[in-house]
Each structure stands twice: as structure tokens, then as C-alpha cells.
Short mmCIF file of C-alpha atoms and ligand atoms in Angstrom, two decimals:
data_model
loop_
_atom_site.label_atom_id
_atom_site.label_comp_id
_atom_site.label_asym_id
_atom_site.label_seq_id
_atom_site.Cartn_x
_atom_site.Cartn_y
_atom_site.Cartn_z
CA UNK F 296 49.33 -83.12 -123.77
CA UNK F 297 49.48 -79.44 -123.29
CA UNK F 298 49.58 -76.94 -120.65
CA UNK F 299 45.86 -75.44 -120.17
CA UNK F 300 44.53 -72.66 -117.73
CA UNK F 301 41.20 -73.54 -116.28
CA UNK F 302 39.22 -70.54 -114.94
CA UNK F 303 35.64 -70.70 -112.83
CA UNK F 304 33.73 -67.79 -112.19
CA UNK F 305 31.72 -67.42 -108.60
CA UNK F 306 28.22 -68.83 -109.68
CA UNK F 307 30.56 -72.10 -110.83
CA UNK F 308 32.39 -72.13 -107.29
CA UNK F 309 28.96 -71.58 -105.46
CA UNK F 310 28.56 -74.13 -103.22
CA UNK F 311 30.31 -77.64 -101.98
CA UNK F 312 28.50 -79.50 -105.03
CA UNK F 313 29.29 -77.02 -107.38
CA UNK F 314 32.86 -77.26 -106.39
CA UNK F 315 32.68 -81.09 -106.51
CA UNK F 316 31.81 -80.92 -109.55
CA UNK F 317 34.58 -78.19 -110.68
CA UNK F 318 36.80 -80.83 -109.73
CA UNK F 319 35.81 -83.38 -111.70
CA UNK F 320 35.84 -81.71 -114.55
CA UNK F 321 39.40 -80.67 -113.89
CA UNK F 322 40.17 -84.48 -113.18
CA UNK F 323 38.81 -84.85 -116.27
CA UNK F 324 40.97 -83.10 -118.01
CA UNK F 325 44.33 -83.68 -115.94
CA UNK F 326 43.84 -87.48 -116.64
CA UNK F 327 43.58 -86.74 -120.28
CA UNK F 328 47.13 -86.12 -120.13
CA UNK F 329 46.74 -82.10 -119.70
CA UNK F 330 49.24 -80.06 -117.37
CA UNK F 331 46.17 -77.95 -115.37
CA UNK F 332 46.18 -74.54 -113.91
CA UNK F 333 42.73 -73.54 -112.11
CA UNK F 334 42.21 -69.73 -111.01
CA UNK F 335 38.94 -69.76 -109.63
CA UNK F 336 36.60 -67.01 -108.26
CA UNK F 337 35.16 -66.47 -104.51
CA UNK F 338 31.74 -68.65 -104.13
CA UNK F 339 28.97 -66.59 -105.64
CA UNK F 340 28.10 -63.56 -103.48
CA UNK F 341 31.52 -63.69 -100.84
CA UNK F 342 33.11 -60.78 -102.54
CA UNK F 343 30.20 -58.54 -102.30
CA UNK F 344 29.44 -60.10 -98.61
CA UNK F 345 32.85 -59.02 -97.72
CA UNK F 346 32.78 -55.83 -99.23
CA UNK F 347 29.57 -54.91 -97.50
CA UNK F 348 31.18 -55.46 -94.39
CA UNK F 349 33.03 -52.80 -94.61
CA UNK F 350 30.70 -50.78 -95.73
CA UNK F 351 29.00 -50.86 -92.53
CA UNK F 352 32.08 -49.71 -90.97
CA UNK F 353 33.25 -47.29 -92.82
CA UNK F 354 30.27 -46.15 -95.33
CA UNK F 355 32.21 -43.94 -97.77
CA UNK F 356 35.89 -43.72 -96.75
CA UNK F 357 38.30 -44.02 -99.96
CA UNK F 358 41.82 -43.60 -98.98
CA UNK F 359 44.78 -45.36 -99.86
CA UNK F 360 44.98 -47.12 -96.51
CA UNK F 361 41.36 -47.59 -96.54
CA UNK F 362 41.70 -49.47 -99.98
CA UNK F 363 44.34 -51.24 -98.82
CA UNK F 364 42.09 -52.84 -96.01
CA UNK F 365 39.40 -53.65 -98.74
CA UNK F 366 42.05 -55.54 -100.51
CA UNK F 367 43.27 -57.53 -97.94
CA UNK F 368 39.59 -58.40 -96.72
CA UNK F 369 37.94 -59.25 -100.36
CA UNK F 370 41.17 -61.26 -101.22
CA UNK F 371 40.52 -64.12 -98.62
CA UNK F 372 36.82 -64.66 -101.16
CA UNK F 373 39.51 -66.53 -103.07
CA UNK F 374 41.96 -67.68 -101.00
CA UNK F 375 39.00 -69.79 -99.26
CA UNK F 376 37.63 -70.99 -102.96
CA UNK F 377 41.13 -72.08 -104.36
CA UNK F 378 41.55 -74.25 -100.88
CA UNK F 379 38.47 -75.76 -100.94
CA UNK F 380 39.21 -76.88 -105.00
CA UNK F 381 42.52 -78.33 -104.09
CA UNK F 382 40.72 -80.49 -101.44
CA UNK F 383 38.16 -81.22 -103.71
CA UNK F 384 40.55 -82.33 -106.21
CA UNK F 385 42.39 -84.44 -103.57
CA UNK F 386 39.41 -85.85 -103.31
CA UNK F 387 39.14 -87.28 -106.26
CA UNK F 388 42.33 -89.18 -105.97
CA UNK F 389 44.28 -86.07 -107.57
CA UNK F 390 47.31 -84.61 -106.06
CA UNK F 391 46.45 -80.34 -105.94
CA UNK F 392 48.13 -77.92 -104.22
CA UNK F 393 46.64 -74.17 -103.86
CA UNK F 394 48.51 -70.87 -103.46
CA UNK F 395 47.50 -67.44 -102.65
CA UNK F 396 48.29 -64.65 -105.24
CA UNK F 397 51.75 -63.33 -102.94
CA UNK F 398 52.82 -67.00 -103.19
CA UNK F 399 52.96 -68.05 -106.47
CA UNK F 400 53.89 -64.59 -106.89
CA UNK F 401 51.46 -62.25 -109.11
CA UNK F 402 53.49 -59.21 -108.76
CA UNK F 403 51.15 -56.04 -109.00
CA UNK F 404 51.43 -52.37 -108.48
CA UNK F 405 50.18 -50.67 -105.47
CA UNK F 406 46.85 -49.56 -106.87
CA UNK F 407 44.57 -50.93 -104.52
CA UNK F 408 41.33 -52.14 -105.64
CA UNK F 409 42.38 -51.83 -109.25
CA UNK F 410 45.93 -52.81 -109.11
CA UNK F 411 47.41 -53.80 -112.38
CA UNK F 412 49.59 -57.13 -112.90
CA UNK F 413 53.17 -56.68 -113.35
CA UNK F 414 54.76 -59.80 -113.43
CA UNK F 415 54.52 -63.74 -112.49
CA UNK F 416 57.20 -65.68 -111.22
CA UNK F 417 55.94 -69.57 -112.74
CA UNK F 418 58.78 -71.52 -110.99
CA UNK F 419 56.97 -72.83 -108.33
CA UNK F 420 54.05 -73.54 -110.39
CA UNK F 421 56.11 -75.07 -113.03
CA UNK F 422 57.68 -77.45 -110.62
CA UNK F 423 54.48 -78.51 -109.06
CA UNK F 424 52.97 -79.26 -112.29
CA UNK F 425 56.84 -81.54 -113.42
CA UNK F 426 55.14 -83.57 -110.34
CA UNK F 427 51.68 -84.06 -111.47
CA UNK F 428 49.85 -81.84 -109.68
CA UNK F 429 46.96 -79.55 -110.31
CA UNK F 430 48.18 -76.48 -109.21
CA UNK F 431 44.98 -74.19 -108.08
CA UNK F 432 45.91 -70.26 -108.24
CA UNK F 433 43.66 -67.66 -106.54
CA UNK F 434 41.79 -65.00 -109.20
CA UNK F 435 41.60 -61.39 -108.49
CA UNK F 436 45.00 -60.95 -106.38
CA UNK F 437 48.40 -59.99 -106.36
CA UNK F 438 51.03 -58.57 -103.93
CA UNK F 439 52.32 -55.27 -104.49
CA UNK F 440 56.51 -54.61 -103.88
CA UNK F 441 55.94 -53.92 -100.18
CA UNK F 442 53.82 -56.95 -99.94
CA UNK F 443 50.72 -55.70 -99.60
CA UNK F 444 48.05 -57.99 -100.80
CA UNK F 445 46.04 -56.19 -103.77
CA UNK F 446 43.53 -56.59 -105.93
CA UNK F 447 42.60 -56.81 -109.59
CA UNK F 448 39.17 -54.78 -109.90
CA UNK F 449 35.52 -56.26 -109.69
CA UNK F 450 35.57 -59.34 -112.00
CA UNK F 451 39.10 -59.18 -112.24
CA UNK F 452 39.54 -63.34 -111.76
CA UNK F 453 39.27 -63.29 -115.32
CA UNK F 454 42.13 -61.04 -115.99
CA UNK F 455 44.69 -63.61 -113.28
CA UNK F 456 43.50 -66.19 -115.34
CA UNK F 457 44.56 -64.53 -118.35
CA UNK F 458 47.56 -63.49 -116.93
CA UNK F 459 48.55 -66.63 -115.89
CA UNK F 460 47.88 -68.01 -119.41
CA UNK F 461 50.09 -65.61 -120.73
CA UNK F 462 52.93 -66.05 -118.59
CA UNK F 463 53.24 -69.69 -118.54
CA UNK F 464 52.35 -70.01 -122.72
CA UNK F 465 49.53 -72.30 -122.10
CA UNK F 466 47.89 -74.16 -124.82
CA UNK F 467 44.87 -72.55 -124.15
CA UNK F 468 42.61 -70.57 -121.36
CA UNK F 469 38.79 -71.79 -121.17
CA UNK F 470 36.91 -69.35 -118.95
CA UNK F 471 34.59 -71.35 -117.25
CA UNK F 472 31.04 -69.31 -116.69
CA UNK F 473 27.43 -69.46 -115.65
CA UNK F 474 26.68 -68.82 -119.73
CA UNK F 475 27.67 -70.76 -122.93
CA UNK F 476 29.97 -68.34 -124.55
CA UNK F 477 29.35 -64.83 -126.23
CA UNK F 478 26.06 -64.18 -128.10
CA UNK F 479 25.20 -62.01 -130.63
CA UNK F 480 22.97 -59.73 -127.91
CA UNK F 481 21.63 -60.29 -124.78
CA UNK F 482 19.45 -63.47 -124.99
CA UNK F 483 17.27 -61.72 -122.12
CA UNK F 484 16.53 -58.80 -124.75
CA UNK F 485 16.08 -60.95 -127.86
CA UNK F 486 15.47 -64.88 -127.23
CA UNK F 487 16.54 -64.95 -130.98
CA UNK F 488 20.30 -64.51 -130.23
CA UNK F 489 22.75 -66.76 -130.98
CA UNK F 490 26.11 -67.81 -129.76
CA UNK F 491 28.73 -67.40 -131.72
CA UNK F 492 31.38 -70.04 -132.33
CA UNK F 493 34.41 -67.65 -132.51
CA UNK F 494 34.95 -63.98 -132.51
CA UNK F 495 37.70 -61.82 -132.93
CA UNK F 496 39.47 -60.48 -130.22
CA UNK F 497 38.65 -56.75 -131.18
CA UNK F 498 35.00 -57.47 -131.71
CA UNK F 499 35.28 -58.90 -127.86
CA UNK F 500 36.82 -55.62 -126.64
CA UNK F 501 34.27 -53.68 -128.04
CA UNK F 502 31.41 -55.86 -126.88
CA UNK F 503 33.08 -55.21 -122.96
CA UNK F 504 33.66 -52.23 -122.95
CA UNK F 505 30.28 -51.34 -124.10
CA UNK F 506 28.81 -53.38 -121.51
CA UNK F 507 29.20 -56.82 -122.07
CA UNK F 508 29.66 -58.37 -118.83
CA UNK F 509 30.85 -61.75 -120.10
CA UNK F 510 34.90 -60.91 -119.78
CA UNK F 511 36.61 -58.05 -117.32
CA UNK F 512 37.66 -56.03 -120.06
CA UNK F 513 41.37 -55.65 -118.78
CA UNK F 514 41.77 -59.81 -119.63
CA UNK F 515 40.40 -59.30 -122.96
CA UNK F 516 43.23 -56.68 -123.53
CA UNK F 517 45.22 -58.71 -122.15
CA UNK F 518 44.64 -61.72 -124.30
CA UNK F 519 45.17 -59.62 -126.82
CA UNK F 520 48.60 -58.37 -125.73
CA UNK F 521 49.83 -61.57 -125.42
CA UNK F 522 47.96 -63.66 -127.42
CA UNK F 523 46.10 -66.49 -125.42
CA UNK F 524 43.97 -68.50 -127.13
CA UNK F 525 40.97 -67.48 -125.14
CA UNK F 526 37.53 -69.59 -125.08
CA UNK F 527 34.49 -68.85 -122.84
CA UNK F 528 32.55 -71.60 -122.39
CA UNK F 529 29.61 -73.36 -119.86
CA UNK F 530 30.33 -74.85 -116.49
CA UNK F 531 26.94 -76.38 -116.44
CA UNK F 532 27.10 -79.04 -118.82
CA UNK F 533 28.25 -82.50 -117.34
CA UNK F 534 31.31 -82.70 -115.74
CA UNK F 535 31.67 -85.77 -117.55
CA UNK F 536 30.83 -84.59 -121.39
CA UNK F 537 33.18 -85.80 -123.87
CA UNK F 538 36.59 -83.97 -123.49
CA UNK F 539 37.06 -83.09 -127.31
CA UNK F 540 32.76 -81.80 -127.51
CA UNK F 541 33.97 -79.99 -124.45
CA UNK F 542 37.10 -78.75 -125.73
CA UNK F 543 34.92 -77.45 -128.87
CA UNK F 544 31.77 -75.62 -126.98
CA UNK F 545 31.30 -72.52 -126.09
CA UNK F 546 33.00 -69.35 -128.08
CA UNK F 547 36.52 -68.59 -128.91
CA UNK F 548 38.27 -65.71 -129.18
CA UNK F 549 40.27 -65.39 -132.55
CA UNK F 550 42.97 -63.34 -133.29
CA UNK F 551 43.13 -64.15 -136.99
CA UNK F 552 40.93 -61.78 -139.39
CA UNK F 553 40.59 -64.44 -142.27
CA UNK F 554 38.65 -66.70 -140.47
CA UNK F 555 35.74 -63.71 -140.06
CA UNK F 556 35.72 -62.76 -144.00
CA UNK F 557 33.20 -65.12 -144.51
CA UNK F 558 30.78 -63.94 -141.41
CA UNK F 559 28.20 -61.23 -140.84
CA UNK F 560 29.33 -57.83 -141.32
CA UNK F 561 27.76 -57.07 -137.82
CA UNK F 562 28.91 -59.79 -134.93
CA UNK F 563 26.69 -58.30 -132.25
CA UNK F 564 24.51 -55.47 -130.85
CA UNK F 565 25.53 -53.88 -127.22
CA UNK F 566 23.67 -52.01 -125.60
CA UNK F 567 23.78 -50.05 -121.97
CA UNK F 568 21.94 -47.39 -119.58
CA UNK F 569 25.02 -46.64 -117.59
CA UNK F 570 25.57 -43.63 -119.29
CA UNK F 571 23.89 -39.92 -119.05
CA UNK F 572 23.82 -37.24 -121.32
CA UNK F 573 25.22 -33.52 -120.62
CA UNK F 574 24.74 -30.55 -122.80
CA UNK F 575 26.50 -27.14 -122.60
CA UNK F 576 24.17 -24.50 -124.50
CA UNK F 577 25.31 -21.35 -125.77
CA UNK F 578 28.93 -21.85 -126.22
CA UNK F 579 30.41 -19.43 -127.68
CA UNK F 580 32.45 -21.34 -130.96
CA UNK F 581 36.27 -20.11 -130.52
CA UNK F 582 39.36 -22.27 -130.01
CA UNK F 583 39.83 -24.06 -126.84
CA UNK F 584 36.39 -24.24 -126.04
CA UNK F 585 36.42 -28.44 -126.08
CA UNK F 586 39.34 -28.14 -123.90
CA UNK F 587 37.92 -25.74 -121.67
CA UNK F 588 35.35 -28.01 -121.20
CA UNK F 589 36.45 -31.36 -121.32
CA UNK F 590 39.14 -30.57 -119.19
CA UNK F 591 37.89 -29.16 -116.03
CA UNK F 592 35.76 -32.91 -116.64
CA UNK F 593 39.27 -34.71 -117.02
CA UNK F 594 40.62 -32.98 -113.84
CA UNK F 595 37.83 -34.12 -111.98
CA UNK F 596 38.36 -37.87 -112.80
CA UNK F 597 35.10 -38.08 -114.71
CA UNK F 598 35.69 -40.40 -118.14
CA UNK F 599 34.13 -39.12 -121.07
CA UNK F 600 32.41 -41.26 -123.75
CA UNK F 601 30.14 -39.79 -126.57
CA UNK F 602 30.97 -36.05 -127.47
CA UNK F 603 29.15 -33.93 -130.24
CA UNK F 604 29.43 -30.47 -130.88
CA UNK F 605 27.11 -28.73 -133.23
CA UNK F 606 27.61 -26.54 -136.08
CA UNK F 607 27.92 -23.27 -134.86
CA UNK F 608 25.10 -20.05 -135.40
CA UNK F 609 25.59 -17.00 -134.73
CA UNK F 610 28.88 -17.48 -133.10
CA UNK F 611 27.59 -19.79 -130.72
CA UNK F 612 27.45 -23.66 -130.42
CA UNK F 613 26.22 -26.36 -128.51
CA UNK F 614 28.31 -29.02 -127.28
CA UNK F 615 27.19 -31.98 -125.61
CA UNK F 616 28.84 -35.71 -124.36
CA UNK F 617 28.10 -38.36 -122.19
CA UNK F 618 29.08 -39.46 -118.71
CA UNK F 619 28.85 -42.52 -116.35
CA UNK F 620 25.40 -42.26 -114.68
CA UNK F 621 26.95 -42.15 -111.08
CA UNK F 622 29.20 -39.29 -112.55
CA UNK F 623 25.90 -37.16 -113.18
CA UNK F 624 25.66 -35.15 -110.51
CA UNK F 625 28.64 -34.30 -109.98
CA UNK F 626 29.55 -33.38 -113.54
CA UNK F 627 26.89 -30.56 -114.12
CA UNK F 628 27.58 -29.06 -110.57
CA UNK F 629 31.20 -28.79 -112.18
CA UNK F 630 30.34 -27.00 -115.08
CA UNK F 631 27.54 -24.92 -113.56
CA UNK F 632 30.48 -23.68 -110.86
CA UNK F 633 33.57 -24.02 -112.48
CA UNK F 634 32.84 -23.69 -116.20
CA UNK F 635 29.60 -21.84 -117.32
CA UNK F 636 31.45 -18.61 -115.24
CA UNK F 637 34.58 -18.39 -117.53
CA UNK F 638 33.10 -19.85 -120.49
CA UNK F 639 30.15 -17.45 -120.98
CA UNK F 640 27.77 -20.19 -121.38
CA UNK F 641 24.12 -19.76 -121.45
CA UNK F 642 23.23 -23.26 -119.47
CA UNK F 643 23.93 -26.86 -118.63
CA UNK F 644 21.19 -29.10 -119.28
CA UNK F 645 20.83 -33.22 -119.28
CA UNK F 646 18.73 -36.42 -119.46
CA UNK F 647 19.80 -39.68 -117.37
CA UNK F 648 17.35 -41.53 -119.33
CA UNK F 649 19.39 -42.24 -122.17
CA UNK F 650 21.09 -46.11 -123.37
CA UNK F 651 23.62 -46.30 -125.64
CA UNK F 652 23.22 -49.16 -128.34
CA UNK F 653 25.68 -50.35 -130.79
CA UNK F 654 26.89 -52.21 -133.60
CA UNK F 655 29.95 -53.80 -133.58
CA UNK F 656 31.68 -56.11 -135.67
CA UNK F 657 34.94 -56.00 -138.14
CA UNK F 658 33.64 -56.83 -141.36
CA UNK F 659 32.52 -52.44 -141.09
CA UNK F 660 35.91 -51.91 -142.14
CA UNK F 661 35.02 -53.76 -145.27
CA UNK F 662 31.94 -52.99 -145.96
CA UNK F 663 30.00 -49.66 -146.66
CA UNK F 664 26.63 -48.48 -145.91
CA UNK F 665 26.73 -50.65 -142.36
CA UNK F 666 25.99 -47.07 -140.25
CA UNK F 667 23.00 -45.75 -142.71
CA UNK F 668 21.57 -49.11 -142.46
CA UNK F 669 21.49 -48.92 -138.82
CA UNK F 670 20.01 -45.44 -139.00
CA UNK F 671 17.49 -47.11 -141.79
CA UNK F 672 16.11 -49.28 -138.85
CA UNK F 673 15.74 -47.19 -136.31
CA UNK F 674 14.01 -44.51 -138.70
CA UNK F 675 11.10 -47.38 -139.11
CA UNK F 676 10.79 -47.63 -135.75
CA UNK F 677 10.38 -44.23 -135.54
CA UNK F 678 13.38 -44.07 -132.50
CA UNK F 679 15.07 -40.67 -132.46
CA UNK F 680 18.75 -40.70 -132.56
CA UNK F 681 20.50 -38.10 -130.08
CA UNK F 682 23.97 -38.85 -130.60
CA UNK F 683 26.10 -41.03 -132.68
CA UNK F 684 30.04 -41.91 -132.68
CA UNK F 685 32.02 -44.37 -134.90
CA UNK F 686 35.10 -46.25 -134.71
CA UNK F 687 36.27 -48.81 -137.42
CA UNK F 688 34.12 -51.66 -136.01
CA UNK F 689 31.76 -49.93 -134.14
CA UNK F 690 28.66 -47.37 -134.47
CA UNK F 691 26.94 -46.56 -130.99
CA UNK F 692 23.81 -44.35 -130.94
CA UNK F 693 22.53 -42.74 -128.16
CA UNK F 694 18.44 -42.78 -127.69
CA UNK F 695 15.69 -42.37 -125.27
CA UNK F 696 16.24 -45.23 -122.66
CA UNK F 697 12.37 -46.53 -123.29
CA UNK F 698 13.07 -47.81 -126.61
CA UNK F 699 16.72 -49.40 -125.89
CA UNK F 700 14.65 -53.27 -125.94
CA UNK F 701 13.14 -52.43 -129.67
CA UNK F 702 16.07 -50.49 -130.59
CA UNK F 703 18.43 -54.01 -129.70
CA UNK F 704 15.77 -56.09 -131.46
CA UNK F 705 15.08 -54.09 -134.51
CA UNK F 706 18.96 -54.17 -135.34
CA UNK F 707 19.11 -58.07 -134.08
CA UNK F 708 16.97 -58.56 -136.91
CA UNK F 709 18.01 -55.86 -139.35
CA UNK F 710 21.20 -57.29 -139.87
CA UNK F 711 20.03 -60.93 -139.85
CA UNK F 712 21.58 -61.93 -136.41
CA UNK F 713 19.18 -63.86 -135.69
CA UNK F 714 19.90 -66.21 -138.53
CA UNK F 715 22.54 -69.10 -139.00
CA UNK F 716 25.71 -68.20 -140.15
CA UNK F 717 26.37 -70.47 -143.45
N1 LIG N 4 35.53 -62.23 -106.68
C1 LIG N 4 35.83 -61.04 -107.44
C2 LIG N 4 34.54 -60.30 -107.77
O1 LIG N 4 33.47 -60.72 -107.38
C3 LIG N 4 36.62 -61.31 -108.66
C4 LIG N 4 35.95 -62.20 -109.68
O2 LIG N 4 35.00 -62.90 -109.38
O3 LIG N 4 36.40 -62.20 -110.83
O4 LIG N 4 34.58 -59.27 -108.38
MG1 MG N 5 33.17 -62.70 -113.68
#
């Protein structure tokens, strides 16, 4: 018997049935002996219904008070979900009781819209579940010191789940979602991919933050923090599979190096076209010129990914990094206004159609020649690189967006993802 966090994502929660069956599966589990915590998401779609909403009423206000609306209006997506699983679960003859984030309480800061989780109070949870209940906690929410209702960020039920895992020490937290676990690429790009059985928690930090969108990257740092035994797994196979198959499936999240010194140098290839490319010609190359630049960016609130700058000629250099794609526009009017004048630069130019693709796994701190054989396969496909930047378990190139799909497959291949693991 152990304590175990439960969490379902919207597609899971997306309509009575679906829900039905949640429940069951929970059953499942709660009559194997297991104390249960569910944090599920809104029903598929509710959060961005809601949201829209208030688009239509106020198309691009952003103000604290504004946000503070948004949060109170996209929080009842899962205040409606978790009450509709507790019935469901008293339904099946189990005793469930559901609570809002302010009443467990998730204790948040006052960010709206991205607040961050401070602390949770497990008391009343803790007593619920000395009863026998199935406690069901809402994903996404909190309440700020002034009880405001907040919330976590787009996909941030993961993260409460997490959260909750963390604070209460459970056994383990199985993320519930509409895929198996976390493959080597995007099956959708390369049908060859494969799941992987376990990988390690900074391989998974990479993979989201480069555009995985299996985890909300703020749980998988999270996990990490604090530990929790983190498994992402399907909520579409039987409710009533075998408990111990069940408890196997999907892919874990390891925090223990060993276990990878036997695996592929290269866990998985991301890959993402959020990004666009800015270049400042004719700079001249003195000190301060990265900070001249980069900060005016910084002060703006634009984030910063890839950054080159080239060898220098004839005193000047070219320097050139990458921004969010929405951040475009607004990023070369900044430097054509507020930079190129001081700097003395000749020009601004950019390209939107760019992806960045990468490589990503911790056997590169191990092993050498991992970048140059990346570079190998993308020479024979005769793909230009435009940029390139390296961290210990990571190498991300930046191309031409049109060959991001043979770019993805070449490496699948290149570095034998596609094949079973012995
Ligand atoms: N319902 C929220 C969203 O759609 C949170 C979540 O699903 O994780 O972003
Ligand atoms: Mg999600």
C-alpha cells in the first residue's frame, strides 16, 4: 500500500464516458490497497473555451487586474472536472471528496496566469485519505495570500500534480495522457520512433523545453527538485488492465545516471519552428557590444535562445540569435530604433522560416564525436546548418524550416533510434 498521485490530462477528462472510465481506473487502484490523490485537467477544450470568452470582451487587455479575471474564469475548467470525478467515483461505490485549489490550500504567489506554487497545506487531504477516501484535487490552481484564485500557466495541471506529489511524499506520480509515454521523436515525424521505458530527468527537461509538449516544463523541474518518481503513461488502455502491467507501462522518469550507461548515447531528437532568427550586420567588434545588444532585448521582455557572433574583419562583426516567433516583430523594430542608432550598425536582417532541431541525451557527456556525427548527417543530406549551440546533453542546430522533417529523420536513424535498445 502506498500513497500515489493520479493525474489526467483534458483529452482523458473529455467527456461523461471518459470520466467514467477515469474513475474506474482510480477504483482500481484505491481497492488495490493504494491511498489515491487525482488532480485532473478541465474536459478537453474548456480552458481554451473560457479563455476565448474573454477574448471577445476584452481582445488584448493584459493588466494585473485583467489577469486576475482570466484566473478566476479559466480556474472553474477544473473545479467543474474534479466534481464531476468525485461523483463519478461515488459512483462506483467509492467514497471521494473534491476540493478547489484555495481549499486544500495550494498556496501561490500573485503572478496571475503564471503564478508559481509556494506551498501546500496536506492536512485536510491527509485526513480524508486516514478515512478512505479518494481525495480529487483541482490541476492548474492555487490561491495567492490575498486569496485571489490564480493560476499555474497553460498545461500547468501537470505541475499541481507534481506538486502535490512532492508535498505529500507519494510513492509515485503517473501522469495520465492521451499518449503512451515519451518517444524518442515525434511519432508523427518518424513512424519509426520508439517509446522509451525510462529516461532521465535531465534528458526530460531538455526534451520540454525544446518543445516537447508531453510535460509543462515547470513539473519536470519540479520533479526534479524534489524528487518524485515521475511516470507518463496512457489513459486509453482498459480501465481494467492488470494493475502491476499498468503500474509498468508507459515511461519513467529516472533520476539515477547508472541505469542509462548502458543506453544510446542520444535518447531523442527535438525539434521546433517557434523560433526566428535575427542578425545584426556590421557591428563594430569592441567590448560591450553583446550587452548593448542583448540588453535593450532583455529590457524588453524578449527571451533569448541561440546566439552566435562571428569572428570579426576589419573591425567589424556580425552577431546574430534567435527569438520566439511571436517576439519577431517586435524585436527588429527594437533594434532598428533603439539599437542600430547608438551602436553604429550597418542593418538588422532575419528569416522566420527557421526550426531548431536537436540532440539530446546524457550519455554526450561520455562520449565524444556525438556533435560531428550529427553534422556528418546533415552534410549527406546536403541541409545547411545556420547556427549551432551545445550544452552537456544537448546539440541544437538551427536550419531552413523546409528540411526540419528530413533533418528529424536523418538523425532518428543516424544514431540508430529507431532500433531496440538491447
Ligand atoms: N486546463 C489547463 C490548460 O488547458 C491546465 C492543464 O490542462 O494542464 O492549460
Ligand atoms: Mg497537458
Amino acid at each position: 500500500m502506498a500513497l500515489i498521485v493520479h493525474k489526467y490530462g483534458g483529452t482523458s477528462m473529455g467527456s461523461p464516458e471518459r470520466i467514467r472510465n477515469v474513475a474506474k481506473r482510480v477504483a482500481k487502484w484505491a481497492r488495490a490497497g493504494h491511498q489515491m490523490v487525482v488532480v485532473p485537467s478541465a474536459m478537453s477544450g474548456e480552458t481554451n473555451r473560457l479563455l476565448g470568452l474573454a477574448k471577445e470582451l476584452a481582445p488584448s487587455k493584459s493588466s494585473a487586474a485583467y489577469n486576475r479575471e482570466l484566473d478566476m474564469l479559466a480556474a472553474t475548467g477544473e473545479q467543474a472536472s474534479s466534481a464531476l470525478l468525485a461523483i463519478a467515483l461515488q459512483a462506483e461505490g467509492m467514497e471521494s471528496v473534491s476540493y478547489a485549489g484555495w481549499q486544500v490550500p495550494i498556496k501561490t504567489n500573485s503572478a496571475f496566469t503564471k503564478a508559481r506554487i509556494e506551498s501546500i497545506d496536506d492536512d485536510r487531504v491527509r485526513a480524508d485519505l486516514a478515512a478512505g477516501k479518494v481525495v480529487v484535487i483541482t490541476g492548474f490552481q492555487g490561491v495567492d495570500e490575498e486569496a485571489n484564485i490564480t493560476t499555474l500557466g497553460r498545461g500547468g495541471s501537470d505541475t499541481s500534480a507534481v506538486a502535490v506529489a512532492a508535498a505529500m511524499k507519494a510513492a509515485e506520480c503517473l501522469i495520465y495522457t492521451d499518449v503512451d509515454g515519451v518517444y524518442t521523436t515525434d511519432p508523427r515525424v518518424v513512424p519509426e520512433a520508439r517509446r522509451l521505458q525510462t529516461v532521465s530527468f535531465e534528458e526530460m527537461l531538455e526534451m520540454a523545453s525544446l518543445g516537447s509538449k508531453v510535460l509543462q516544463i515547470r513539473s519536470v523541474e519540479f520533479a526534479g527538485k524534489y524528487k518524485v518518481p515521475l511516470r507518463v503513461l496512457s489513459s486509453f488502455t482498459p480501465w481494467d488492465i492488470d494493475i502491476n502491467e499498468e503500474a509498468k507501462s508507459g515511461t519513467l522518469i529516472t533520476f539515477e545516471e547508472d541505469e542509462k550507461m548502458e543506453q544510446a548515447v542520444v535518447s531523442g531528437i527535438a525539434f521546433n519552428r517557434d523560433e526566428a532568427k535575427v542578425s545584426v550586420l556590421g557591428v563594430p567588434d569592441k567590448p560591450g557590444i553583446a550587452y548593448h545588444i542583448l540588453g535593450a532585448v532583455a529590457d524588453a521582455n524578449i527571451e533569448v535562445d541561440v546566439i552566435i557572433q562571428n569572428l570579426s574583419k576589419d573591425g567589424k562583426t556580425d552577431f546574430s540569435f534567435t527569438v520566439h516567433r511571436g517576439e519577431y516583430a517586435r524585436t527588429v523594430e527594437l533594434l532598428n530604433t533603439k539599437v542600430l542608432p547608438s551602436l553604429g550598425a550597418a542593418e538588422v536582417v532575419g528569416d522566420t522560416k527557421i526550426c531548431k532541431v536537436s540532440i539530446v541525451g546524457i550519455g554526450m557527456r561520455s562520449h565524444v564525436g556525438v556533435a560531428s556525427k550529427m553534422f556528418r548527417s546533415l552534410s549527406e543530406e546536403g541541409i545547411n546548418i545556420q547556427m549551432i549551440s551545445t550544452s552537456e546533453i544537448k546539440t541544437s542546430v538551427v536550419i531552413d524550416e523546409k528540411y526540419m522533417e528530413l533533418a528529424v529523420r536523418a538523425l532518428h536513424k543516424a544514431f540508430d533510434l529507431d532500433q531496440p535498445v538491447s
